[in-house]
């Protein structure tokens, strides 16, 4: 039942071959059979990494290779089989932990991807249903409207003004108008105008089509199959971390060579030299770092998804933390998007507060021609779908239908009695919509749109039930400004009656102005508080709207985006933005200072986003329509609404707010900042611990002190005791003041100069404790080297665990920081301590780690030195030497 050229067949033969029905679709049981036969309608956009590949990648890590070399050296030079086996066991454990964590990370990402799935509207069992696009099958009858992403290849059955953007498939950027006629077999892909293809978007109109190919069999599937070796790109963070690891490897090599060289000069035992060099290699490398970072990102994403924020790409989390400008539209994001007709103004008549009345009764309804024409205009120049149970459509258009219903007039009847001949659809540049209808009088053109756009087309006005010369345009401009200043969205209405059908290019001229309607769309209650939070967090909110300047200003004042007595420089009008030529410096300054842009087009929004980016800003952008897609792509973080946004916008966005709440973005930014903070914390934590190990081993060797640490002891520290606190750091909530400080810079490295300095100071404080106890036990207490080694080892364990408390920012008090309040930290310390004590009682492990019994006094010294390192670090911190 595969269909090679459905475009060359009649609709009937396609439908018959697929055993479907254009009015009722297929049954659910047939769907099940066909999913079995054709598979799900999915294309792996990026092939998920194979399990085996994840495993191999773990072994491919330079860290693992160094450990293997260390094991080899130990075996060859030291002939130490137990230690070699121990190192190899550790390597295996590292590989397995890394493997499990990465697999889990990938699983949770996969789960997130599932949440961002697209949906399609289909006819099944005679009913209209919304289903996941992954379960579309050949034979399904697909219903599409503006903003939908086409989810399968389908042959068109009916079209209404359908235009499709196929750039993703053919590269053609113009929308292609479609029809349903049969085409010759030789028609090339881009000319198959009776078909729609997976991955393209509905730019205009609506259609019904029958699915002919799904998943891999679609045109998109075939293209992707050809080049499907594209693999998941590494996130910038992963790249930064691996660059950091590389640096550490060089550092290790340097130290190892230094130790071997000085050992050789001092004519030391080769066995000791190799052992020390291996210990160093092991010490320097933060084994858990990449995995912990990925886990922290994945966990943050999962946490947000539970709160209705879906982050589609891992790298977005990092960018979120650095976002410093948020561009938003007005309707629906800052306002409720529950439009209601509030005021009607005709020449000589004002009808206001209509929204408060359930039933509207106008005494002169019969007599007022203006009112009658505006009713016809409201219904006919309107794309609301009337026959569905809940009416669907644009919010102003829905409001118009509701208004007409309040007058006890049936809009459906008006539509049926005045069929549409032509439609000039609304677009954001012309800012108006027009229809040509066959009416009692012959033909009537109805136009509605932005006041400035409509008034330019009118030379007459309906006054005293007659068309008269339109002389008082200025007066009308003032009336509209007044309405807009109340925060109302204003639409102007015009019409003309004709005996004959006009040519298309003559439709929009010599119109008669009827009047205007002001729509009430209240600002969202919760937005005000969020705007305040953003202000404190150093994030600028910018409103970019297609609406009237005064409407925008009023709403901006209501939500606290502009002060009540705002100066005009905070608001710019679209017509003042000249992007055709390079904007001059004054213009750039004006743009950067403004918070509201009114009457801007989607192209201007895109230009504004670019301008912000060129000026070193990280931009988040809200968008919901087809026209917003370029700007959503361009912005550093594209944000779409889950309910109101079109599928195409959701597809283009990096973040989807499932509950459509502007305020939800606050959570995402907070989480982004917290994650980045945590990653920095555990990078500093792990590096300072490792540095302490390296310097302790190195110094002890150079000073010819008894070896404080053995390779296996260090591996134990790095893999067991360090990992838990590091993981726990990633579980924190974020500092209390996280939204009270400015955002980080774009591309900020994980480690700033200050953080490197802090790492060194913390590392050296631990080293001081370890070398201190070694020297004290050696010179003062004069203990055996095994006991000295154990005291040094336990001091290191404890000092490293306590080091976690140094990771809080110095601006927060020691007793009130997020780390002290994080229960995970306390649990991780307890677990690490229990393991450290526990292994002493497992003879093979305790032997391999060279452990022995310590007296209470010796344990006492361990505690004193370990806490000493914490006190020392805190002194440096309070003196301002560290972060
Ligand atoms: P917002 O930021 O409030 O969401 P927007 O950027 O979506 O606004 P547009 O949709 O571009 O604004 O609308 C711009 C203007 O076009 C509106 O102020 C209104 O005057 C007019 N307009 C909006 N919708 C329609 C429509 N369905 N028919 C005719 N005119 C419309």
PDB file of N, CA and C in Angstrom, residues 488-569:
ATOM      1  N   UNK A 488      -6.999  50.476  25.933  1.00  0.00           N
ATOM      2  CA  UNK A 488      -7.862  49.650  25.075  1.00  0.00           C
ATOM      3  C   UNK A 488      -7.159  49.387  23.746  1.00  0.00           C
ATOM      4  N   UNK A 489      -7.370  48.203  23.192  1.00  0.00           N
ATOM      5  CA  UNK A 489      -6.856  47.916  21.844  1.00  0.00           C
ATOM      6  C   UNK A 489      -7.918  48.436  20.875  1.00  0.00           C
ATOM      7  N   UNK A 490      -7.500  49.208  19.889  1.00  0.00           N
ATOM      8  CA  UNK A 490      -8.482  49.861  19.026  1.00  0.00           C
ATOM      9  C   UNK A 490      -8.437  49.289  17.616  1.00  0.00           C
ATOM     10  N   UNK A 491      -9.617  48.957  17.099  1.00  0.00           N
ATOM     11  CA  UNK A 491      -9.714  48.548  15.696  1.00  0.00           C
ATOM     12  C   UNK A 491     -10.622  49.529  14.984  1.00  0.00           C
ATOM     13  N   UNK A 492     -10.212  49.907  13.760  1.00  0.00           N
ATOM     14  CA  UNK A 492     -11.050  50.801  12.969  1.00  0.00           C
ATOM     15  C   UNK A 492     -11.776  49.974  11.908  1.00  0.00           C
ATOM     16  N   UNK A 493     -12.962  50.420  11.508  1.00  0.00           N
ATOM     17  CA  UNK A 493     -13.785  49.681  10.537  1.00  0.00           C
ATOM     18  C   UNK A 493     -14.142  50.568   9.355  1.00  0.00           C
ATOM     19  N   UNK A 494     -14.126  49.984   8.160  1.00  0.00           N
ATOM     20  CA  UNK A 494     -14.513  50.734   6.964  1.00  0.00           C
ATOM     21  C   UNK A 494     -15.188  49.770   5.993  1.00  0.00           C
ATOM     22  N   UNK A 495     -15.870  50.337   5.015  1.00  0.00           N
ATOM     23  CA  UNK A 495     -16.538  49.463   4.044  1.00  0.00           C
ATOM     24  C   UNK A 495     -16.770  50.215   2.742  1.00  0.00           C
ATOM     25  N   UNK A 496     -17.181  49.488   1.703  1.00  0.00           N
ATOM     26  CA  UNK A 496     -17.736  50.158   0.513  1.00  0.00           C
ATOM     27  C   UNK A 496     -18.647  49.183  -0.215  1.00  0.00           C
ATOM     28  N   UNK A 497     -19.712  49.770  -0.791  1.00  0.00           N
ATOM     29  CA  UNK A 497     -20.666  48.922  -1.514  1.00  0.00           C
ATOM     30  C   UNK A 497     -20.451  49.117  -3.010  1.00  0.00           C
ATOM     31  N   UNK A 498     -20.539  48.019  -3.763  1.00  0.00           N
ATOM     32  CA  UNK A 498     -20.275  48.082  -5.205  1.00  0.00           C
ATOM     33  C   UNK A 498     -21.316  47.266  -5.949  1.00  0.00           C
ATOM     34  N   UNK A 499     -21.587  47.665  -7.173  1.00  0.00           N
ATOM     35  CA  UNK A 499     -22.550  46.878  -7.965  1.00  0.00           C
ATOM     36  C   UNK A 499     -21.864  45.694  -8.614  1.00  0.00           C
ATOM     37  N   UNK A 500     -20.602  45.927  -8.968  1.00  0.00           N
ATOM     38  CA  UNK A 500     -19.880  44.861  -9.664  1.00  0.00           C
ATOM     39  C   UNK A 500     -18.685  44.400  -8.850  1.00  0.00           C
ATOM     40  N   UNK A 501     -18.256  43.201  -9.172  1.00  0.00           N
ATOM     41  CA  UNK A 501     -17.096  42.683  -8.452  1.00  0.00           C
ATOM     42  C   UNK A 501     -15.843  43.471  -8.861  1.00  0.00           C
ATOM     43  N   UNK A 502     -15.147  44.062  -7.884  1.00  0.00           N
ATOM     44  CA  UNK A 502     -13.976  44.867  -8.243  1.00  0.00           C
ATOM     45  C   UNK A 502     -12.757  43.994  -8.527  1.00  0.00           C
ATOM     46  N   UNK A 503     -11.781  44.572  -9.208  1.00  0.00           N
ATOM     47  CA  UNK A 503     -10.518  43.845  -9.372  1.00  0.00           C
ATOM     48  C   UNK A 503      -9.812  43.834  -8.018  1.00  0.00           C
ATOM     49  N   UNK A 504      -8.936  42.844  -7.853  1.00  0.00           N
ATOM     50  CA  UNK A 504      -8.330  42.666  -6.527  1.00  0.00           C
ATOM     51  C   UNK A 504      -7.579  43.908  -6.047  1.00  0.00           C
ATOM     52  N   UNK A 505      -6.889  44.563  -6.980  1.00  0.00           N
ATOM     53  CA  UNK A 505      -6.093  45.723  -6.540  1.00  0.00           C
ATOM     54  C   UNK A 505      -6.930  46.971  -6.293  1.00  0.00           C
ATOM     55  N   UNK A 506      -8.226  46.880  -6.574  1.00  0.00           N
ATOM     56  CA  UNK A 506      -9.089  48.053  -6.336  1.00  0.00           C
ATOM     57  C   UNK A 506      -9.902  47.885  -5.049  1.00  0.00           C
ATOM     58  N   UNK A 507      -9.748  46.765  -4.413  1.00  0.00           N
ATOM     59  CA  UNK A 507     -10.588  46.489  -3.239  1.00  0.00           C
ATOM     60  C   UNK A 507     -10.343  47.511  -2.132  1.00  0.00           C
ATOM     61  N   UNK A 508      -9.074  47.806  -1.906  1.00  0.00           N
ATOM     62  CA  UNK A 508      -8.732  48.646  -0.746  1.00  0.00           C
ATOM     63  C   UNK A 508      -8.565  50.123  -1.115  1.00  0.00           C
ATOM     64  N   UNK A 509      -9.578  50.726  -1.750  1.00  0.00           N
ATOM     65  CA  UNK A 509      -9.447  52.164  -2.016  1.00  0.00           C
ATOM     66  C   UNK A 509     -10.816  52.798  -1.894  1.00  0.00           C
ATOM     67  N   UNK A 510     -10.795  54.101  -1.660  1.00  0.00           N
ATOM     68  CA  UNK A 510     -12.027  54.881  -1.584  1.00  0.00           C
ATOM     69  C   UNK A 510     -13.059  54.235  -0.654  1.00  0.00           C
ATOM     70  N   UNK A 511     -12.620  53.973   0.536  1.00  0.00           N
ATOM     71  CA  UNK A 511     -13.513  53.330   1.495  1.00  0.00           C
ATOM     72  C   UNK A 511     -14.282  54.373   2.300  1.00  0.00           C
ATOM     73  N   UNK A 512     -15.335  53.895   2.918  1.00  0.00           N
ATOM     74  CA  UNK A 512     -16.099  54.759   3.818  1.00  0.00           C
ATOM     75  C   UNK A 512     -15.809  54.344   5.257  1.00  0.00           C
ATOM     76  N   UNK A 513     -15.386  55.305   6.046  1.00  0.00           N
ATOM     77  CA  UNK A 513     -15.040  55.025   7.442  1.00  0.00           C
ATOM     78  C   UNK A 513     -16.328  54.850   8.250  1.00  0.00           C
ATOM     79  N   UNK A 514     -16.362  53.808   9.101  1.00  0.00           N
ATOM     80  CA  UNK A 514     -17.587  53.596   9.892  1.00  0.00           C
ATOM     81  C   UNK A 514     -17.394  54.075  11.330  1.00  0.00           C
ATOM     82  N   UNK A 515     -16.291  53.647  11.933  1.00  0.00           N
ATOM     83  CA  UNK A 515     -16.059  54.005  13.337  1.00  0.00           C
ATOM     84  C   UNK A 515     -15.001  53.098  13.920  1.00  0.00           C
ATOM     85  N   UNK A 516     -14.865  53.151  15.245  1.00  0.00           N
ATOM     86  CA  UNK A 516     -13.848  52.307  15.874  1.00  0.00           C
ATOM     87  C   UNK A 516     -14.451  51.542  17.057  1.00  0.00           C
ATOM     88  N   UNK A 517     -13.797  50.456  17.388  1.00  0.00           N
ATOM     89  CA  UNK A 517     -14.188  49.699  18.585  1.00  0.00           C
ATOM     90  C   UNK A 517     -12.954  49.598  19.479  1.00  0.00           C
ATOM     91  N   UNK A 518     -13.156  49.860  20.764  1.00  0.00           N
ATOM     92  CA  UNK A 518     -12.060  49.692  21.729  1.00  0.00           C
ATOM     93  C   UNK A 518     -12.263  48.394  22.492  1.00  0.00           C
ATOM     94  N   UNK A 519     -11.214  47.584  22.548  1.00  0.00           N
ATOM     95  CA  UNK A 519     -11.307  46.283  23.228  1.00  0.00           C
ATOM     96  C   UNK A 519     -10.571  46.339  24.558  1.00  0.00           C
ATOM     97  N   UNK A 520     -11.176  45.750  25.552  1.00  0.00           N
ATOM     98  CA  UNK A 520     -10.545  45.722  26.862  1.00  0.00           C
ATOM     99  C   UNK A 520      -9.801  44.400  27.013  1.00  0.00           C
ATOM    100  N   UNK A 521      -8.535  44.493  27.376  1.00  0.00           N
ATOM    101  CA  UNK A 521      -7.771  43.276  27.644  1.00  0.00           C
ATOM    102  C   UNK A 521      -6.899  43.578  28.844  1.00  0.00           C
ATOM    103  N   UNK A 522      -7.381  43.257  30.047  1.00  0.00           N
ATOM    104  CA  UNK A 522      -6.674  43.703  31.247  1.00  0.00           C
ATOM    105  C   UNK A 522      -5.281  43.102  31.382  1.00  0.00           C
ATOM    106  N   UNK A 523      -4.396  43.873  32.040  1.00  0.00           N
ATOM    107  CA  UNK A 523      -3.039  43.377  32.296  1.00  0.00           C
ATOM    108  C   UNK A 523      -3.128  42.204  33.259  1.00  0.00           C
ATOM    109  N   UNK A 524      -2.214  41.250  33.119  1.00  0.00           N
ATOM    110  CA  UNK A 524      -2.218  40.108  34.040  1.00  0.00           C
ATOM    111  C   UNK A 524      -1.763  40.566  35.420  1.00  0.00           C
ATOM    112  N   UNK A 525      -2.483  40.078  36.401  1.00  0.00           N
ATOM    113  CA  UNK A 525      -2.235  40.485  37.790  1.00  0.00           C
ATOM    114  C   UNK A 525      -0.793  40.195  38.236  1.00  0.00           C
ATOM    115  N   UNK A 526      -0.343  38.964  37.936  1.00  0.00           N
ATOM    116  CA  UNK A 526       0.926  38.508  38.504  1.00  0.00           C
ATOM    117  C   UNK A 526       2.171  39.082  37.815  1.00  0.00           C
ATOM    118  N   UNK A 527       1.942  39.731  36.669  1.00  0.00           N
ATOM    119  CA  UNK A 527       3.097  40.196  35.897  1.00  0.00           C
ATOM    120  C   UNK A 527       3.875  41.284  36.629  1.00  0.00           C
ATOM    121  N   UNK A 528       3.144  42.131  37.357  1.00  0.00           N
ATOM    122  CA  UNK A 528       3.764  43.268  38.041  1.00  0.00           C
ATOM    123  C   UNK A 528       4.881  42.792  38.987  1.00  0.00           C
ATOM    124  N   UNK A 529       4.568  41.759  39.776  1.00  0.00           N
ATOM    125  CA  UNK A 529       5.550  41.262  40.747  1.00  0.00           C
ATOM    126  C   UNK A 529       6.776  40.705  40.023  1.00  0.00           C
ATOM    127  N   UNK A 530       6.529  40.011  38.907  1.00  0.00           N
ATOM    128  CA  UNK A 530       7.640  39.426  38.160  1.00  0.00           C
ATOM    129  C   UNK A 530       8.544  40.499  37.577  1.00  0.00           C
ATOM    130  N   UNK A 531       7.925  41.564  37.068  1.00  0.00           N
ATOM    131  CA  UNK A 531       8.729  42.648  36.482  1.00  0.00           C
ATOM    132  C   UNK A 531       9.640  43.222  37.567  1.00  0.00           C
ATOM    133  N   UNK A 532       9.124  43.302  38.779  1.00  0.00           N
ATOM    134  CA  UNK A 532       9.915  43.839  39.895  1.00  0.00           C
ATOM    135  C   UNK A 532      11.104  42.902  40.172  1.00  0.00           C
ATOM    136  N   UNK A 533      10.816  41.603  40.164  1.00  0.00           N
ATOM    137  CA  UNK A 533      11.893  40.633  40.407  1.00  0.00           C
ATOM    138  C   UNK A 533      12.973  40.790  39.342  1.00  0.00           C
ATOM    139  N   UNK A 534      12.559  40.906  38.088  1.00  0.00           N
ATOM    140  CA  UNK A 534      13.537  41.057  37.002  1.00  0.00           C
ATOM    141  C   UNK A 534      14.387  42.306  37.203  1.00  0.00           C
ATOM    142  N   UNK A 535      13.724  43.389  37.604  1.00  0.00           N
ATOM    143  CA  UNK A 535      14.455  44.645  37.810  1.00  0.00           C
ATOM    144  C   UNK A 535      15.559  44.425  38.834  1.00  0.00           C
ATOM    145  N   UNK A 536      15.199  43.772  39.946  1.00  0.00           N
ATOM    146  CA  UNK A 536      16.185  43.531  41.008  1.00  0.00           C
ATOM    147  C   UNK A 536      17.302  42.622  40.516  1.00  0.00           C
ATOM    148  N   UNK A 537      16.930  41.741  39.571  1.00  0.00           N
ATOM    149  CA  UNK A 537      17.909  40.773  39.084  1.00  0.00           C
ATOM    150  C   UNK A 537      18.727  41.335  37.922  1.00  0.00           C
ATOM    151  N   UNK A 538      18.584  42.626  37.676  1.00  0.00           N
ATOM    152  CA  UNK A 538      19.368  43.255  36.622  1.00  0.00           C
ATOM    153  C   UNK A 538      18.937  42.837  35.221  1.00  0.00           C
ATOM    154  N   UNK A 539      17.686  42.393  35.095  1.00  0.00           N
ATOM    155  CA  UNK A 539      17.207  41.986  33.771  1.00  0.00           C
ATOM    156  C   UNK A 539      16.208  43.030  33.274  1.00  0.00           C
ATOM    157  N   UNK A 540      16.461  43.496  32.064  1.00  0.00           N
ATOM    158  CA  UNK A 540      15.583  44.520  31.529  1.00  0.00           C
ATOM    159  C   UNK A 540      14.453  43.858  30.744  1.00  0.00           C
ATOM    160  N   UNK A 541      13.229  44.276  31.010  1.00  0.00           N
ATOM    161  CA  UNK A 541      12.104  43.744  30.235  1.00  0.00           C
ATOM    162  C   UNK A 541      11.724  44.775  29.176  1.00  0.00           C
ATOM    163  N   UNK A 542      11.594  44.317  27.953  1.00  0.00           N
ATOM    164  CA  UNK A 542      11.263  45.216  26.855  1.00  0.00           C
ATOM    165  C   UNK A 542       9.980  44.738  26.190  1.00  0.00           C
ATOM    166  N   UNK A 543       8.997  45.641  26.076  1.00  0.00           N
ATOM    167  CA  UNK A 543       7.754  45.256  25.406  1.00  0.00           C
ATOM    168  C   UNK A 543       7.866  45.607  23.932  1.00  0.00           C
ATOM    169  N   UNK A 544       7.629  44.634  23.062  1.00  0.00           N
ATOM    170  CA  UNK A 544       7.633  44.912  21.619  1.00  0.00           C
ATOM    171  C   UNK A 544       6.271  44.515  21.085  1.00  0.00           C
ATOM    172  N   UNK A 545       5.484  45.492  20.719  1.00  0.00           N
ATOM    173  CA  UNK A 545       4.120  45.179  20.333  1.00  0.00           C
ATOM    174  C   UNK A 545       3.746  45.801  18.992  1.00  0.00           C
ATOM    175  N   UNK A 546       2.810  45.184  18.342  1.00  0.00           N
ATOM    176  CA  UNK A 546       2.293  45.737  17.094  1.00  0.00           C
ATOM    177  C   UNK A 546       1.194  46.740  17.392  1.00  0.00           C
ATOM    178  N   UNK A 547       0.851  46.886  18.664  1.00  0.00           N
ATOM    179  CA  UNK A 547      -0.302  47.702  19.038  1.00  0.00           C
ATOM    180  C   UNK A 547       0.037  49.195  19.069  1.00  0.00           C
ATOM    181  N   UNK A 548      -1.021  49.995  19.263  1.00  0.00           N
ATOM    182  CA  UNK A 548      -0.945  51.451  19.329  1.00  0.00           C
ATOM    183  C   UNK A 548      -0.027  51.890  20.466  1.00  0.00           C
ATOM    184  N   UNK A 549       0.702  52.993  20.222  1.00  0.00           N
ATOM    185  CA  UNK A 549       1.664  53.478  21.207  1.00  0.00           C
ATOM    186  C   UNK A 549       1.012  53.768  22.566  1.00  0.00           C
ATOM    187  N   UNK A 550      -0.162  54.375  22.514  1.00  0.00           N
ATOM    188  CA  UNK A 550      -0.787  54.745  23.803  1.00  0.00           C
ATOM    189  C   UNK A 550      -1.323  53.536  24.550  1.00  0.00           C
ATOM    190  N   UNK A 551      -1.817  52.553  23.794  1.00  0.00           N
ATOM    191  CA  UNK A 551      -2.290  51.329  24.451  1.00  0.00           C
ATOM    192  C   UNK A 551      -1.100  50.651  25.133  1.00  0.00           C
ATOM    193  N   UNK A 552       0.004  50.588  24.387  1.00  0.00           N
ATOM    194  CA  UNK A 552       1.209  49.949  24.908  1.00  0.00           C
ATOM    195  C   UNK A 552       1.684  50.676  26.158  1.00  0.00           C
ATOM    196  N   UNK A 553       1.657  52.012  26.106  1.00  0.00           N
ATOM    197  CA  UNK A 553       2.155  52.808  27.228  1.00  0.00           C
ATOM    198  C   UNK A 553       1.302  52.552  28.480  1.00  0.00           C
ATOM    199  N   UNK A 554      -0.017  52.568  28.287  1.00  0.00           N
ATOM    200  CA  UNK A 554      -0.914  52.392  29.435  1.00  0.00           C
ATOM    201  C   UNK A 554      -0.686  51.024  30.093  1.00  0.00           C
ATOM    202  N   UNK A 555      -0.614  49.978  29.255  1.00  0.00           N
ATOM    203  CA  UNK A 555      -0.414  48.632  29.808  1.00  0.00           C
ATOM    204  C   UNK A 555       0.957  48.562  30.491  1.00  0.00           C
ATOM    205  N   UNK A 556       1.969  49.174  29.851  1.00  0.00           N
ATOM    206  CA  UNK A 556       3.320  49.157  30.432  1.00  0.00           C
ATOM    207  C   UNK A 556       3.315  49.836  31.797  1.00  0.00           C
ATOM    208  N   UNK A 557       2.523  50.896  31.925  1.00  0.00           N
ATOM    209  CA  UNK A 557       2.448  51.578  33.233  1.00  0.00           C
ATOM    210  C   UNK A 557       1.725  50.697  34.247  1.00  0.00           C
ATOM    211  N   UNK A 558       0.663  50.042  33.779  1.00  0.00           N
ATOM    212  CA  UNK A 558      -0.108  49.200  34.712  1.00  0.00           C
ATOM    213  C   UNK A 558       0.729  48.060  35.289  1.00  0.00           C
ATOM    214  N   UNK A 559       1.640  47.518  34.489  1.00  0.00           N
ATOM    215  CA  UNK A 559       2.418  46.377  34.994  1.00  0.00           C
ATOM    216  C   UNK A 559       3.750  46.813  35.603  1.00  0.00           C
ATOM    217  N   UNK A 560       3.971  48.110  35.671  1.00  0.00           N
ATOM    218  CA  UNK A 560       5.185  48.596  36.326  1.00  0.00           C
ATOM    219  C   UNK A 560       6.415  48.566  35.442  1.00  0.00           C
ATOM    220  N   UNK A 561       6.186  48.390  34.142  1.00  0.00           N
ATOM    221  CA  UNK A 561       7.319  48.402  33.221  1.00  0.00           C
ATOM    222  C   UNK A 561       7.782  49.845  32.991  1.00  0.00           C
ATOM    223  N   UNK A 562       6.814  50.748  33.008  1.00  0.00           N
ATOM    224  CA  UNK A 562       7.137  52.175  32.907  1.00  0.00           C
ATOM    225  C   UNK A 562       6.557  52.857  34.137  1.00  0.00           C
ATOM    226  N   UNK A 563       7.241  53.897  34.654  1.00  0.00           N
ATOM    227  CA  UNK A 563       6.644  54.638  35.767  1.00  0.00           C
ATOM    228  C   UNK A 563       5.410  55.404  35.291  1.00  0.00           C
ATOM    229  N   UNK A 564       4.534  55.779  36.217  1.00  0.00           N
ATOM    230  CA  UNK A 564       3.284  56.470  35.842  1.00  0.00           C
ATOM    231  C   UNK A 564       3.571  57.741  35.053  1.00  0.00           C
ATOM    232  N   UNK A 565       4.648  58.426  35.454  1.00  0.00           N
ATOM    233  CA  UNK A 565       4.978  59.674  34.734  1.00  0.00           C
ATOM    234  C   UNK A 565       6.144  59.428  33.783  1.00  0.00           C
ATOM    235  N   UNK A 566       6.041  58.349  33.011  1.00  0.00           N
ATOM    236  CA  UNK A 566       7.174  57.950  32.187  1.00  0.00           C
ATOM    237  C   UNK A 566       7.524  59.008  31.144  1.00  0.00           C
ATOM    238  N   UNK A 567       8.805  59.096  30.877  1.00  0.00           N
ATOM    239  CA  UNK A 567       9.233  60.055  29.866  1.00  0.00           C
ATOM    240  C   UNK A 567       9.118  59.412  28.495  1.00  0.00           C
ATOM    241  N   UNK A 568       8.961  60.267  27.488  1.00  0.00           N
ATOM    242  CA  UNK A 568       8.673  59.717  26.170  1.00  0.00           C
ATOM    243  C   UNK A 568       9.858  58.934  25.601  1.00  0.00           C
ATOM    244  N   UNK A 569      11.075  59.169  26.123  1.00  0.00           N
ATOM    245  CA  UNK A 569      12.218  58.463  25.539  1.00  0.00           C
ATOM    246  C   UNK A 569      12.186  56.969  25.848  1.00  0.00           C
TER     247      UNK A 569
END
